[in-house]
Amino acid sequence: MLKQLHTEERGDVPGWVMICLMSAVLVAGLLAIAQPALQSLFNDAIDQVSQ
């Protein structure tokens, strides 16, 4: 009974690892694309505050 419960609750570890890796790659890709725009936005905001 206990062994059967343990095997049913094992989960899909390789699937979760793949989801985490794909999420990290997606975030890195979006950051690489959006970084110039975000940097410009940040610099403009800092310039307005410091004036």
PDB file of N, CA and C in Angstrom:
ATOM      1  N   MET A   1       0.832  -1.200   0.000  1.00  0.00           N
ATOM      2  CA  MET A   1       0.000   0.000   0.000  1.00  0.00           C
ATOM      3  C   MET A   1       0.874   1.262   0.000  1.00  0.00           C
ATOM      4  N   LEU A   2       1.833   1.337   0.917  1.00  0.00           N
ATOM      5  CA  LEU A   2       2.697   2.513   1.008  1.00  0.00           C
ATOM      6  C   LEU A   2       3.583   2.644  -0.225  1.00  0.00           C
ATOM      7  N   LYS A   3       4.091   1.512  -0.727  1.00  0.00           N
ATOM      8  CA  LYS A   3       4.939   1.556  -1.920  1.00  0.00           C
ATOM      9  C   LYS A   3       4.128   2.032  -3.125  1.00  0.00           C
ATOM     10  N   GLN A   4       2.894   1.586  -3.242  1.00  0.00           N
ATOM     11  CA  GLN A   4       2.045   2.012  -4.353  1.00  0.00           C
ATOM     12  C   GLN A   4       1.769   3.520  -4.275  1.00  0.00           C
ATOM     13  N   LEU A   5       1.533   4.034  -3.088  1.00  0.00           N
ATOM     14  CA  LEU A   5       1.289   5.460  -2.915  1.00  0.00           C
ATOM     15  C   LEU A   5       2.535   6.263  -3.274  1.00  0.00           C
ATOM     16  N   HIS A   6       3.702   5.758  -2.900  1.00  0.00           N
ATOM     17  CA  HIS A   6       4.956   6.453  -3.183  1.00  0.00           C
ATOM     18  C   HIS A   6       5.217   6.526  -4.689  1.00  0.00           C
ATOM     19  N   THR A   7       4.956   5.464  -5.418  1.00  0.00           N
ATOM     20  CA  THR A   7       5.203   5.473  -6.860  1.00  0.00           C
ATOM     21  C   THR A   7       4.190   6.344  -7.595  1.00  0.00           C
ATOM     22  N   GLU A   8       2.972   6.456  -7.076  1.00  0.00           N
ATOM     23  CA  GLU A   8       1.970   7.298  -7.725  1.00  0.00           C
ATOM     24  C   GLU A   8       2.277   8.784  -7.538  1.00  0.00           C
ATOM     25  N   GLU A   9       2.937   9.158  -6.455  1.00  0.00           N
ATOM     26  CA  GLU A   9       3.215  10.550  -6.143  1.00  0.00           C
ATOM     27  C   GLU A   9       4.583  11.008  -6.636  1.00  0.00           C
ATOM     28  N   ARG A  10       5.237  10.225  -7.466  1.00  0.00           N
ATOM     29  CA  ARG A  10       6.593  10.539  -7.903  1.00  0.00           C
ATOM     30  C   ARG A  10       6.633  11.804  -8.750  1.00  0.00           C
ATOM     31  N   GLY A  11       5.680  12.000  -9.597  1.00  0.00           N
ATOM     32  CA  GLY A  11       5.644  13.200 -10.421  1.00  0.00           C
ATOM     33  C   GLY A  11       6.475  13.050 -11.683  1.00  0.00           C
ATOM     34  N   ASP A  12       6.527  14.123 -12.421  1.00  0.00           N
ATOM     35  CA  ASP A  12       7.228  14.130 -13.703  1.00  0.00           C
ATOM     36  C   ASP A  12       8.414  15.085 -13.601  1.00  0.00           C
ATOM     37  N   VAL A  13       9.479  14.622 -12.966  1.00  0.00           N
ATOM     38  CA  VAL A  13      10.644  15.477 -12.722  1.00  0.00           C
ATOM     39  C   VAL A  13      11.279  15.954 -14.027  1.00  0.00           C
ATOM     40  N   PRO A  14      11.545  15.090 -15.012  1.00  0.00           N
ATOM     41  CA  PRO A  14      12.145  15.601 -16.254  1.00  0.00           C
ATOM     42  C   PRO A  14      11.269  16.646 -16.950  1.00  0.00           C
ATOM     43  N   GLY A  15       9.985  16.501 -16.845  1.00  0.00           N
ATOM     44  CA  GLY A  15       9.083  17.490 -17.433  1.00  0.00           C
ATOM     45  C   GLY A  15       9.211  18.845 -16.757  1.00  0.00           C
ATOM     46  N   TRP A  16       9.293  18.846 -15.429  1.00  0.00           N
ATOM     47  CA  TRP A  16       9.448  20.103 -14.700  1.00  0.00           C
ATOM     48  C   TRP A  16      10.805  20.737 -14.961  1.00  0.00           C
ATOM     49  N   VAL A  17      11.837  19.918 -15.104  1.00  0.00           N
ATOM     50  CA  VAL A  17      13.161  20.454 -15.434  1.00  0.00           C
ATOM     51  C   VAL A  17      13.108  21.122 -16.802  1.00  0.00           C
ATOM     52  N   MET A  18      12.457  20.496 -17.756  1.00  0.00           N
ATOM     53  CA  MET A  18      12.342  21.071 -19.094  1.00  0.00           C
ATOM     54  C   MET A  18      11.544  22.371 -19.063  1.00  0.00           C
ATOM     55  N   ILE A  19      10.481  22.419 -18.288  1.00  0.00           N
ATOM     56  CA  ILE A  19       9.683  23.642 -18.171  1.00  0.00           C
ATOM     57  C   ILE A  19      10.517  24.769 -17.572  1.00  0.00           C
ATOM     58  N   CYS A  20      11.299  24.459 -16.535  1.00  0.00           N
ATOM     59  CA  CYS A  20      12.153  25.486 -15.917  1.00  0.00           C
ATOM     60  C   CYS A  20      13.207  25.986 -16.893  1.00  0.00           C
ATOM     61  N   LEU A  21      13.833  25.083 -17.628  1.00  0.00           N
ATOM     62  CA  LEU A  21      14.848  25.497 -18.594  1.00  0.00           C
ATOM     63  C   LEU A  21      14.244  26.334 -19.720  1.00  0.00           C
ATOM     64  N   MET A  22      13.091  25.917 -20.211  1.00  0.00           N
ATOM     65  CA  MET A  22      12.448  26.672 -21.283  1.00  0.00           C
ATOM     66  C   MET A  22      12.027  28.054 -20.797  1.00  0.00           C
ATOM     67  N   SER A  23      11.561  28.144 -19.556  1.00  0.00           N
ATOM     68  CA  SER A  23      11.186  29.445 -19.000  1.00  0.00           C
ATOM     69  C   SER A  23      12.401  30.354 -18.882  1.00  0.00           C
ATOM     70  N   ALA A  24      13.520  29.795 -18.431  1.00  0.00           N
ATOM     71  CA  ALA A  24      14.743  30.592 -18.301  1.00  0.00           C
ATOM     72  C   ALA A  24      15.222  31.081 -19.665  1.00  0.00           C
ATOM     73  N   VAL A  25      15.150  30.230 -20.672  1.00  0.00           N
ATOM     74  CA  VAL A  25      15.562  30.634 -22.023  1.00  0.00           C
ATOM     75  C   VAL A  25      14.623  31.703 -22.568  1.00  0.00           C
ATOM     76  N   LEU A  26      13.345  31.564 -22.315  1.00  0.00           N
ATOM     77  CA  LEU A  26      12.372  32.559 -22.771  1.00  0.00           C
ATOM     78  C   LEU A  26      12.629  33.917 -22.121  1.00  0.00           C
ATOM     79  N   VAL A  27      12.871  33.929 -20.814  1.00  0.00           N
ATOM     80  CA  VAL A  27      13.151  35.184 -20.115  1.00  0.00           C
ATOM     81  C   VAL A  27      14.443  35.808 -20.635  1.00  0.00           C
ATOM     82  N   ALA A  28      15.473  34.996 -20.836  1.00  0.00           N
ATOM     83  CA  ALA A  28      16.747  35.514 -21.348  1.00  0.00           C
ATOM     84  C   ALA A  28      16.573  36.089 -22.755  1.00  0.00           C
ATOM     85  N   GLY A  29      15.789  35.426 -23.585  1.00  0.00           N
ATOM     86  CA  GLY A  29      15.541  35.928 -24.934  1.00  0.00           C
ATOM     87  C   GLY A  29      14.775  37.236 -24.931  1.00  0.00           C
ATOM     88  N   LEU A  30      13.739  37.312 -24.114  1.00  0.00           N
ATOM     89  CA  LEU A  30      12.970  38.556 -24.024  1.00  0.00           C
ATOM     90  C   LEU A  30      13.822  39.696 -23.477  1.00  0.00           C
ATOM     91  N   LEU A  31      14.661  39.392 -22.502  1.00  0.00           N
ATOM     92  CA  LEU A  31      15.536  40.419 -21.944  1.00  0.00           C
ATOM     93  C   LEU A  31      16.542  40.903 -22.982  1.00  0.00           C
ATOM     94  N   ALA A  32      17.062  39.994 -23.781  1.00  0.00           N
ATOM     95  CA  ALA A  32      18.020  40.388 -24.816  1.00  0.00           C
ATOM     96  C   ALA A  32      17.366  41.292 -25.853  1.00  0.00           C
ATOM     97  N   ILE A  33      16.113  41.025 -26.171  1.00  0.00           N
ATOM     98  CA  ILE A  33      15.402  41.839 -27.159  1.00  0.00           C
ATOM     99  C   ILE A  33      14.986  43.184 -26.567  1.00  0.00           C
ATOM    100  N   ALA A  34      14.504  43.183 -25.332  1.00  0.00           N
ATOM    101  CA  ALA A  34      13.939  44.394 -24.735  1.00  0.00           C
ATOM    102  C   ALA A  34      14.953  45.232 -23.970  1.00  0.00           C
ATOM    103  N   GLN A  35      16.171  44.761 -23.794  1.00  0.00           N
ATOM    104  CA  GLN A  35      17.134  45.478 -22.962  1.00  0.00           C
ATOM    105  C   GLN A  35      17.404  46.909 -23.431  1.00  0.00           C
ATOM    106  N   PRO A  36      17.614  47.168 -24.717  1.00  0.00           N
ATOM    107  CA  PRO A  36      17.856  48.566 -25.122  1.00  0.00           C
ATOM    108  C   PRO A  36      16.681  49.493 -24.792  1.00  0.00           C
ATOM    109  N   ALA A  37      15.475  49.031 -25.015  1.00  0.00           N
ATOM    110  CA  ALA A  37      14.305  49.861 -24.725  1.00  0.00           C
ATOM    111  C   ALA A  37      14.154  50.084 -23.220  1.00  0.00           C
ATOM    112  N   LEU A  38      14.372  49.047 -22.430  1.00  0.00           N
ATOM    113  CA  LEU A  38      14.266  49.185 -20.979  1.00  0.00           C
ATOM    114  C   LEU A  38      15.366  50.090 -20.432  1.00  0.00           C
ATOM    115  N   GLN A  39      16.551  49.972 -20.976  1.00  0.00           N
ATOM    116  CA  GLN A  39      17.660  50.807 -20.528  1.00  0.00           C
ATOM    117  C   GLN A  39      17.396  52.277 -20.866  1.00  0.00           C
ATOM    118  N   SER A  40      16.876  52.529 -22.048  1.00  0.00           N
ATOM    119  CA  SER A  40      16.533  53.895 -22.437  1.00  0.00           C
ATOM    120  C   SER A  40      15.434  54.460 -21.541  1.00  0.00           C
ATOM    121  N   LEU A  41      14.427  53.656 -21.266  1.00  0.00           N
ATOM    122  CA  LEU A  41      13.335  54.081 -20.394  1.00  0.00           C
ATOM    123  C   LEU A  41      13.852  54.413 -19.000  1.00  0.00           C
ATOM    124  N   PHE A  42      14.720  53.573 -18.472  1.00  0.00           N
ATOM    125  CA  PHE A  42      15.295  53.800 -17.148  1.00  0.00           C
ATOM    126  C   PHE A  42      16.143  55.075 -17.126  1.00  0.00           C
ATOM    127  N   ASN A  43      16.980  55.244 -18.133  1.00  0.00           N
ATOM    128  CA  ASN A  43      17.834  56.434 -18.182  1.00  0.00           C
ATOM    129  C   ASN A  43      17.015  57.714 -18.310  1.00  0.00           C
ATOM    130  N   ASP A  44      15.957  57.688 -19.103  1.00  0.00           N
ATOM    131  CA  ASP A  44      15.080  58.856 -19.226  1.00  0.00           C
ATOM    132  C   ASP A  44      14.411  59.185 -17.892  1.00  0.00           C
ATOM    133  N   ALA A  45      13.967  58.159 -17.175  1.00  0.00           N
ATOM    134  CA  ALA A  45      13.325  58.377 -15.876  1.00  0.00           C
ATOM    135  C   ALA A  45      14.317  58.958 -14.873  1.00  0.00           C
ATOM    136  N   ILE A  46      15.536  58.449 -14.855  1.00  0.00           N
ATOM    137  CA  ILE A  46      16.553  58.968 -13.938  1.00  0.00           C
ATOM    138  C   ILE A  46      16.909  60.412 -14.298  1.00  0.00           C
ATOM    139  N   ASP A  47      16.998  60.710 -15.580  1.00  0.00           N
ATOM    140  CA  ASP A  47      17.297  62.082 -16.008  1.00  0.00           C
ATOM    141  C   ASP A  47      16.197  63.054 -15.582  1.00  0.00           C
ATOM    142  N   GLN A  48      14.946  62.633 -15.665  1.00  0.00           N
ATOM    143  CA  GLN A  48      13.838  63.501 -15.262  1.00  0.00           C
ATOM    144  C   GLN A  48      13.839  63.737 -13.757  1.00  0.00           C
ATOM    145  N   VAL A  49      14.203  62.731 -12.989  1.00  0.00           N
ATOM    146  CA  VAL A  49      14.224  62.871 -11.532  1.00  0.00           C
ATOM    147  C   VAL A  49      15.391  63.754 -11.096  1.00  0.00           C
ATOM    148  N   SER A  50      16.523  63.621 -11.763  1.00  0.00           N
ATOM    149  CA  SER A  50      17.716  64.360 -11.336  1.00  0.00           C
ATOM    150  C   SER A  50      17.726  65.815 -11.800  1.00  0.00           C
ATOM    151  N   GLN A  51      16.784  66.230 -12.626  1.00  0.00           N
ATOM    152  CA  GLN A  51      16.750  67.626 -13.093  1.00  0.00           C
ATOM    153  C   GLN A  51      16.106  68.533 -12.088  1.00  0.00           C
TER     154      GLN A  51
END
